[in-house]
PDB file of C-alpha atoms in Angstrom:
ATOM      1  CA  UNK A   1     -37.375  60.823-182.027  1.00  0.00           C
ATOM      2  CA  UNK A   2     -36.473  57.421-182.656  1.00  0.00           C
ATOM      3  CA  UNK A   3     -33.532  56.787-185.661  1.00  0.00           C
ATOM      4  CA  UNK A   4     -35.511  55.487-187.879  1.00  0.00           C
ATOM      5  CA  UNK A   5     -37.127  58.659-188.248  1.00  0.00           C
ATOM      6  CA  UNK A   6     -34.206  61.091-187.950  1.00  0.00           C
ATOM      7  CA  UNK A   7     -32.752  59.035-191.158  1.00  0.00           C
ATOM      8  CA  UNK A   8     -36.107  59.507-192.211  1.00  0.00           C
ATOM      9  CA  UNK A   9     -36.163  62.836-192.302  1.00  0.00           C
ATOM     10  CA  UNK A  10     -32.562  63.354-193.434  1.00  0.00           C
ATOM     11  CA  UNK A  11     -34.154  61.505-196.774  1.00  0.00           C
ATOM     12  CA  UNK A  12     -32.488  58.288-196.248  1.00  0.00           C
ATOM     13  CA  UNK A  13     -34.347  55.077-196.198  1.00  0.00           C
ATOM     14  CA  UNK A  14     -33.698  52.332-193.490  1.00  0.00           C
ATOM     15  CA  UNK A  15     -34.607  48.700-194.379  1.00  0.00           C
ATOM     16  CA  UNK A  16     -36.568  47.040-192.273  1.00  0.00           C
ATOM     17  CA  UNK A  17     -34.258  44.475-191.085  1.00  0.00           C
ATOM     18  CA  UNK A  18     -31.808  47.414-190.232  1.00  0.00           C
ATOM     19  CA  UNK A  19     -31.690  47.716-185.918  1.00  0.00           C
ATOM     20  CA  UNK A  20     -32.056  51.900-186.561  1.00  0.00           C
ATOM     21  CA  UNK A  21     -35.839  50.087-188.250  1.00  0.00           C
ATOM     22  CA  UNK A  22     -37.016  49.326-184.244  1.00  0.00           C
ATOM     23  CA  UNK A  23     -39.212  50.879-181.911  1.00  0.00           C
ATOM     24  CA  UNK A  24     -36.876  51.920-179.305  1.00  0.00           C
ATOM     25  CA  UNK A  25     -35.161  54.910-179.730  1.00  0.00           C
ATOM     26  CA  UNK A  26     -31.493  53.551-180.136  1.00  0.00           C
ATOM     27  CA  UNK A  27     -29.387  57.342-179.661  1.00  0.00           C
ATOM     28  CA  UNK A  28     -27.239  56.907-176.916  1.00  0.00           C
ATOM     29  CA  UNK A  29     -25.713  60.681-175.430  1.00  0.00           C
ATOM     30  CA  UNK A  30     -22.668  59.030-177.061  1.00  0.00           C
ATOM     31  CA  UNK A  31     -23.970  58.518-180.560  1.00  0.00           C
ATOM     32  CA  UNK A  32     -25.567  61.906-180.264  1.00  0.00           C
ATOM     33  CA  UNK A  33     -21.798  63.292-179.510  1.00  0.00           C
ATOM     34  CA  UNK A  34     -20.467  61.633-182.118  1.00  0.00           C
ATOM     35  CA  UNK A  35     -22.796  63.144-184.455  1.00  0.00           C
ATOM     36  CA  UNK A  36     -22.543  66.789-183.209  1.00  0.00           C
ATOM     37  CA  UNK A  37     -18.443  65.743-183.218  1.00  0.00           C
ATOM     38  CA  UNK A  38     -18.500  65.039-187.182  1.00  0.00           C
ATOM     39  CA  UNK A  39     -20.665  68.073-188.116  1.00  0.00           C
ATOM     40  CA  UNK A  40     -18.054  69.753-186.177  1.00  0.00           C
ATOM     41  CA  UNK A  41     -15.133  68.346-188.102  1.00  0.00           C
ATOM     42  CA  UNK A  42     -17.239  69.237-191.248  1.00  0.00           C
ATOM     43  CA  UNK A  43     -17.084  72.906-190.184  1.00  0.00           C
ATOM     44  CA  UNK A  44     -14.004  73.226-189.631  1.00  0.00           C
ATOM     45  CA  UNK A  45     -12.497  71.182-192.495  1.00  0.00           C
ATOM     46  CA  UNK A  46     -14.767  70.886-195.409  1.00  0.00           C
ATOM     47  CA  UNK A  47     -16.693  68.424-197.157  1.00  0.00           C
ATOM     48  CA  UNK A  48     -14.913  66.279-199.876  1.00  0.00           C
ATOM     49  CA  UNK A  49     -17.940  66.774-202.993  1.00  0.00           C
ATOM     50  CA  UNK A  50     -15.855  66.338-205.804  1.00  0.00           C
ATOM     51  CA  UNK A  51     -18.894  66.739-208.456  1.00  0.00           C
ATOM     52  CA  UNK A  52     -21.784  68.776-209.132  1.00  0.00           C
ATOM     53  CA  UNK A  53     -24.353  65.916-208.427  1.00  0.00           C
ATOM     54  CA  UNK A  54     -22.197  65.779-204.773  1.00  0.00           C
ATOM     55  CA  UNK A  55     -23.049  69.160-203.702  1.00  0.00           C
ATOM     56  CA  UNK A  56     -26.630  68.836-204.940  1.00  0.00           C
ATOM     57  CA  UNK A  57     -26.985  65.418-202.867  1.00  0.00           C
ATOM     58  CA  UNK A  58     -25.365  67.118-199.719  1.00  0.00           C
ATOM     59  CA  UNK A  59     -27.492  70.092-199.963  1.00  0.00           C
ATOM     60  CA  UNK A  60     -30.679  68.339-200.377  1.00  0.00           C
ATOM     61  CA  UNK A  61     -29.590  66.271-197.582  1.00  0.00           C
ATOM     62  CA  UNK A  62     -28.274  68.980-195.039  1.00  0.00           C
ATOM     63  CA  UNK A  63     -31.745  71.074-195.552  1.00  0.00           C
ATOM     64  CA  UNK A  64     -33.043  67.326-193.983  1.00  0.00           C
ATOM     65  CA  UNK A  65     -31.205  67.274-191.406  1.00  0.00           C
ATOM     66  CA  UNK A  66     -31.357  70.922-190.779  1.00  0.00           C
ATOM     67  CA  UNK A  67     -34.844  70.595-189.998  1.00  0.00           C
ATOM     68  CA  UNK A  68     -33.952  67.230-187.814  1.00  0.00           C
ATOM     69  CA  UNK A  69     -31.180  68.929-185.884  1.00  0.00           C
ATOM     70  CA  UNK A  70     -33.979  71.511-185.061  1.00  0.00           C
ATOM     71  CA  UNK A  71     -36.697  69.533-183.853  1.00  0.00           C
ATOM     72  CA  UNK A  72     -33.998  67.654-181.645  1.00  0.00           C
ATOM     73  CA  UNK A  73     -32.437  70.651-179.994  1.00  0.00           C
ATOM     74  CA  UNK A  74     -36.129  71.906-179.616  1.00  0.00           C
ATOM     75  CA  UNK A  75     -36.890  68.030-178.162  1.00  0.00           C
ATOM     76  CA  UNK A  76     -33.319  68.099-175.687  1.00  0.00           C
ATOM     77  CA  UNK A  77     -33.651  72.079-174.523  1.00  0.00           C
ATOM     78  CA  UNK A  78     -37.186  70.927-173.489  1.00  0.00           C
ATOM     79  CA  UNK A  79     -36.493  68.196-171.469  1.00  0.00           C
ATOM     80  CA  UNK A  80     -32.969  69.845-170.147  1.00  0.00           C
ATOM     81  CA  UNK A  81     -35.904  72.936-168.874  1.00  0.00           C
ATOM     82  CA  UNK A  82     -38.366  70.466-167.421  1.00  0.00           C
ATOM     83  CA  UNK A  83     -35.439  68.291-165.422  1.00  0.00           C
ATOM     84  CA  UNK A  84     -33.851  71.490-164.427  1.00  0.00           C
ATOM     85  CA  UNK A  85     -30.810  69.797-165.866  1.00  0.00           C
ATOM     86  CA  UNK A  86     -28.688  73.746-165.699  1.00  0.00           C
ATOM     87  CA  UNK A  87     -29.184  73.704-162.108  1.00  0.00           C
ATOM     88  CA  UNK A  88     -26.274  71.118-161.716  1.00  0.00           C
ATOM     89  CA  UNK A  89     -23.937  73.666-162.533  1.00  0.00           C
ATOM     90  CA  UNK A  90     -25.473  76.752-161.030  1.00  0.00           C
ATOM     91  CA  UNK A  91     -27.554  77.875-163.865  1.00  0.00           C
ATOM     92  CA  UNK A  92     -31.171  78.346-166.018  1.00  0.00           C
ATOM     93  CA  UNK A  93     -31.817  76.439-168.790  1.00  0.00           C
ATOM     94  CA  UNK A  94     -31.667  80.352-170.389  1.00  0.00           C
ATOM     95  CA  UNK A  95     -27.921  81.415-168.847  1.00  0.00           C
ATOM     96  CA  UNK A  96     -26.440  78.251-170.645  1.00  0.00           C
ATOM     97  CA  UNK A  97     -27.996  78.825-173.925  1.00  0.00           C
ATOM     98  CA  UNK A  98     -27.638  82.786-173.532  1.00  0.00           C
ATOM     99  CA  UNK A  99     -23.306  81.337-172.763  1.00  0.00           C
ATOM    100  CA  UNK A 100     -23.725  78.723-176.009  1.00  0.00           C
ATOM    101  CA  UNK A 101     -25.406  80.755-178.488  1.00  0.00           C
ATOM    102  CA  UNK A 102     -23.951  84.046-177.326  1.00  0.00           C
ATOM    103  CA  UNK A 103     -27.683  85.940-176.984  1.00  0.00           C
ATOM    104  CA  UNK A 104     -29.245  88.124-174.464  1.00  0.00           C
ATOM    105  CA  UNK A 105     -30.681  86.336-171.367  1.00  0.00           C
ATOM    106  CA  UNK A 106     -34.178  87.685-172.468  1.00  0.00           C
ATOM    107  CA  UNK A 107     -33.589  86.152-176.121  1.00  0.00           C
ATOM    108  CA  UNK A 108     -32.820  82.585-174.527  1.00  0.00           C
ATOM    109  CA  UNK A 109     -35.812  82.842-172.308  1.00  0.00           C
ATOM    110  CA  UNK A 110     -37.980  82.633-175.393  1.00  0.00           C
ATOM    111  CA  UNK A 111     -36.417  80.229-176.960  1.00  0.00           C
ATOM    112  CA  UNK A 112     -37.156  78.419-173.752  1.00  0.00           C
ATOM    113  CA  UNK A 113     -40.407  78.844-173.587  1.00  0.00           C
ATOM    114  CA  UNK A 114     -40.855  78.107-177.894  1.00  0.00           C
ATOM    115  CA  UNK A 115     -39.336  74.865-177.416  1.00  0.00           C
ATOM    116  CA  UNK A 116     -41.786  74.161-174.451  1.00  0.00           C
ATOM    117  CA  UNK A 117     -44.191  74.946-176.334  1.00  0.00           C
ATOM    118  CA  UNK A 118     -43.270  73.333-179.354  1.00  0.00           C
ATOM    119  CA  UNK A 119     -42.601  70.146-177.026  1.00  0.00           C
ATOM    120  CA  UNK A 120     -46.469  69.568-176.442  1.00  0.00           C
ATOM    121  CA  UNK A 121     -46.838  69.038-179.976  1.00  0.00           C
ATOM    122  CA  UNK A 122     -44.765  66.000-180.722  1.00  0.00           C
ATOM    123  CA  UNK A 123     -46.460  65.393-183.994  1.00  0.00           C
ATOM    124  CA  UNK A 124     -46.117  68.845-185.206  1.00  0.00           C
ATOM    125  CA  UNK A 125     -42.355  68.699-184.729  1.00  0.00           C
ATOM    126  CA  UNK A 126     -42.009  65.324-186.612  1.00  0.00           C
ATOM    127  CA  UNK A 127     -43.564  66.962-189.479  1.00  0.00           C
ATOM    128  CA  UNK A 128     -41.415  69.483-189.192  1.00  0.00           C
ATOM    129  CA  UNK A 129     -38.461  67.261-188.276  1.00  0.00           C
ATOM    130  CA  UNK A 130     -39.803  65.568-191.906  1.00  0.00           C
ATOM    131  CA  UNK A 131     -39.524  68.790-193.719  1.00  0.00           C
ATOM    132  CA  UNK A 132     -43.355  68.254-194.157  1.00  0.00           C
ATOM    133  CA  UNK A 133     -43.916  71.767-192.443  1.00  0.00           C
ATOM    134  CA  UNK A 134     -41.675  74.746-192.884  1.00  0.00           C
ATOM    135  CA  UNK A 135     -40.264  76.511-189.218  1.00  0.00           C
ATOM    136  CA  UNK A 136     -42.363  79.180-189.939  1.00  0.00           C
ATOM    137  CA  UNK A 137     -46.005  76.828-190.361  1.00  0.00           C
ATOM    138  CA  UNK A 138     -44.524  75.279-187.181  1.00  0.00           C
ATOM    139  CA  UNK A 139     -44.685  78.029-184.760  1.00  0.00           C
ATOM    140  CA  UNK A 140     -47.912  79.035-186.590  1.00  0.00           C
ATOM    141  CA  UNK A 141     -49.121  75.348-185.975  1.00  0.00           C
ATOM    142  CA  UNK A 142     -48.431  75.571-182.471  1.00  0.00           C
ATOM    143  CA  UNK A 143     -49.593  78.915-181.680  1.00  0.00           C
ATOM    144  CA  UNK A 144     -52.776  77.570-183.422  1.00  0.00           C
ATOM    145  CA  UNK A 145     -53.063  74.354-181.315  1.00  0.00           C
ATOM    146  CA  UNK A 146     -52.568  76.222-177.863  1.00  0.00           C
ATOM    147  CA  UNK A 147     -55.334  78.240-178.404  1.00  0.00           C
ATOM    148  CA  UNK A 148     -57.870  75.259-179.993  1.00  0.00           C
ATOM    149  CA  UNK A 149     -56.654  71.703-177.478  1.00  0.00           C
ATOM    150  CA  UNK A 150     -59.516  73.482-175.016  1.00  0.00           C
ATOM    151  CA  UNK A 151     -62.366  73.573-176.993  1.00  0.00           C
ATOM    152  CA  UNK A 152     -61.862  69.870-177.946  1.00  0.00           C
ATOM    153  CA  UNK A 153     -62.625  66.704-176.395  1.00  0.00           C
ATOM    154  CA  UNK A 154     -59.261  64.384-175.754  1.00  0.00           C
ATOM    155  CA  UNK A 155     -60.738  61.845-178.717  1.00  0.00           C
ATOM    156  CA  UNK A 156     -61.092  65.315-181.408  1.00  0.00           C
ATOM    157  CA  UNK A 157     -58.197  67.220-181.043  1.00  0.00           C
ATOM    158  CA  UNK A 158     -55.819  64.510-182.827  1.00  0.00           C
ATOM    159  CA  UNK A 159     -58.099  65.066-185.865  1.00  0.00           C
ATOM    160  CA  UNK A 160     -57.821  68.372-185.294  1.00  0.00           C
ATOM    161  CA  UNK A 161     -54.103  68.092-184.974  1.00  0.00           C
ATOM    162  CA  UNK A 162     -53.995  66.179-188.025  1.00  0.00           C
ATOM    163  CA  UNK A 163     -56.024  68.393-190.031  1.00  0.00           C
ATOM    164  CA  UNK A 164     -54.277  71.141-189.259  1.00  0.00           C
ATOM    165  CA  UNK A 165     -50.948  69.713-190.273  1.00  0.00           C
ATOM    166  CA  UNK A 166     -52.309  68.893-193.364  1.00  0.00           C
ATOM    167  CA  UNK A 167     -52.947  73.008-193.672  1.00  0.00           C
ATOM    168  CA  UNK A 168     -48.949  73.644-192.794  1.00  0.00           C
ATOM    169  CA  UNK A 169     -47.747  71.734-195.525  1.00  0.00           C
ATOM    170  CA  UNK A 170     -47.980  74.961-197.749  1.00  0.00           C
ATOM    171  CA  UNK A 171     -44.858  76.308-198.379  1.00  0.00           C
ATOM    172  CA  UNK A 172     -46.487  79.666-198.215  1.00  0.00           C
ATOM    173  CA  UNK A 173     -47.060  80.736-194.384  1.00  0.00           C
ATOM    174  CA  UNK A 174     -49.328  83.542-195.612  1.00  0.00           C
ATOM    175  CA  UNK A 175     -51.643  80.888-197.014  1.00  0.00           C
ATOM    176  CA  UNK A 176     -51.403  78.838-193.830  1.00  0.00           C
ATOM    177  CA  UNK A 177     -51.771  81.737-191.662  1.00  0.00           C
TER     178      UNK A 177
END
């Protein structure tokens, strides 16, 4: 996801002339640390929102970037599986997030394989990333796109795709279902 779009998403807006407004993606694994690093510190010692407007602000926002922060781990825990990235130390891509998250082995293998998944469907997670789609109309989406990329030619199935999405924008997944 490039920055423009994680700022995006978080519901900020990025002027054009802004670097973050650029093609490339611009994160660096340092800049990425740095972010985790300050919604640490914001855990463990509070956010200064003096006023009710404040909180309202930050909550809108951190919904955002909830749903950001989602489609990036789902983006990273992908790639980490495909480059076999746990093997450096020993491990599966599952034993490291069964150690992080503090899950059963069996519970980290499916989030392995939902974030693989998930992966194929890059436009589907920047809606989601956008708050466009709920997590729920997400899987849904996918689920549904697994089962219809076959029947369609490589020239249909972003139609598809799109039309689709336009479906998961309910905020009902019994409608979307």
């Amino acid at each position: 996801m490039e920055l423009k779009s994680l700022f995006e998403a978080a519901g900020f807006d990025v002027p054009t002339s802004h670097p973050a407004a650029g093609t490339a993606p611009v994160v660096s694994e340092d800049l990425l640390n740095l972010g985790i690093g300050i919604l640490a510190a914001a855990v463990e010692n509070g956010v200064d929102l003096p006023e009710a407007l404040h909180k309202l602000i930050a909550a809108r926002n951190i919904e955002r970037a909830y749903n950001a922060v989602a489609t990036l781990r789902t983006q990273i825990i992908a790639a980490a599986d495909r480059a076999g990235a746990a093997e450096i130390d020993g491990l599966s891509m599952a034993d490291v997030i069964a150690e992080e998250r503090r899950i059963p082995k069996n519970a980290a293998t499916s989030e392995i394989r939902t974030a693989r998944s998930q992966a194929e469907f890059p436009n589907v997670l920047k809606a989601a990333a956008a708050s466009r789609i709920s997590q729920e109309n997400l899987n849904t989406a996918v689920k549904t796109l697994e089962k219809m990329r076959p029947h369609y030619s490589q020239t249909e199935f972003p139609h598809v795709e799109a039309a689709l999405l336009k479906e998961a924008e309910t905020p009902v997944p019994g409608e979307f279902r």
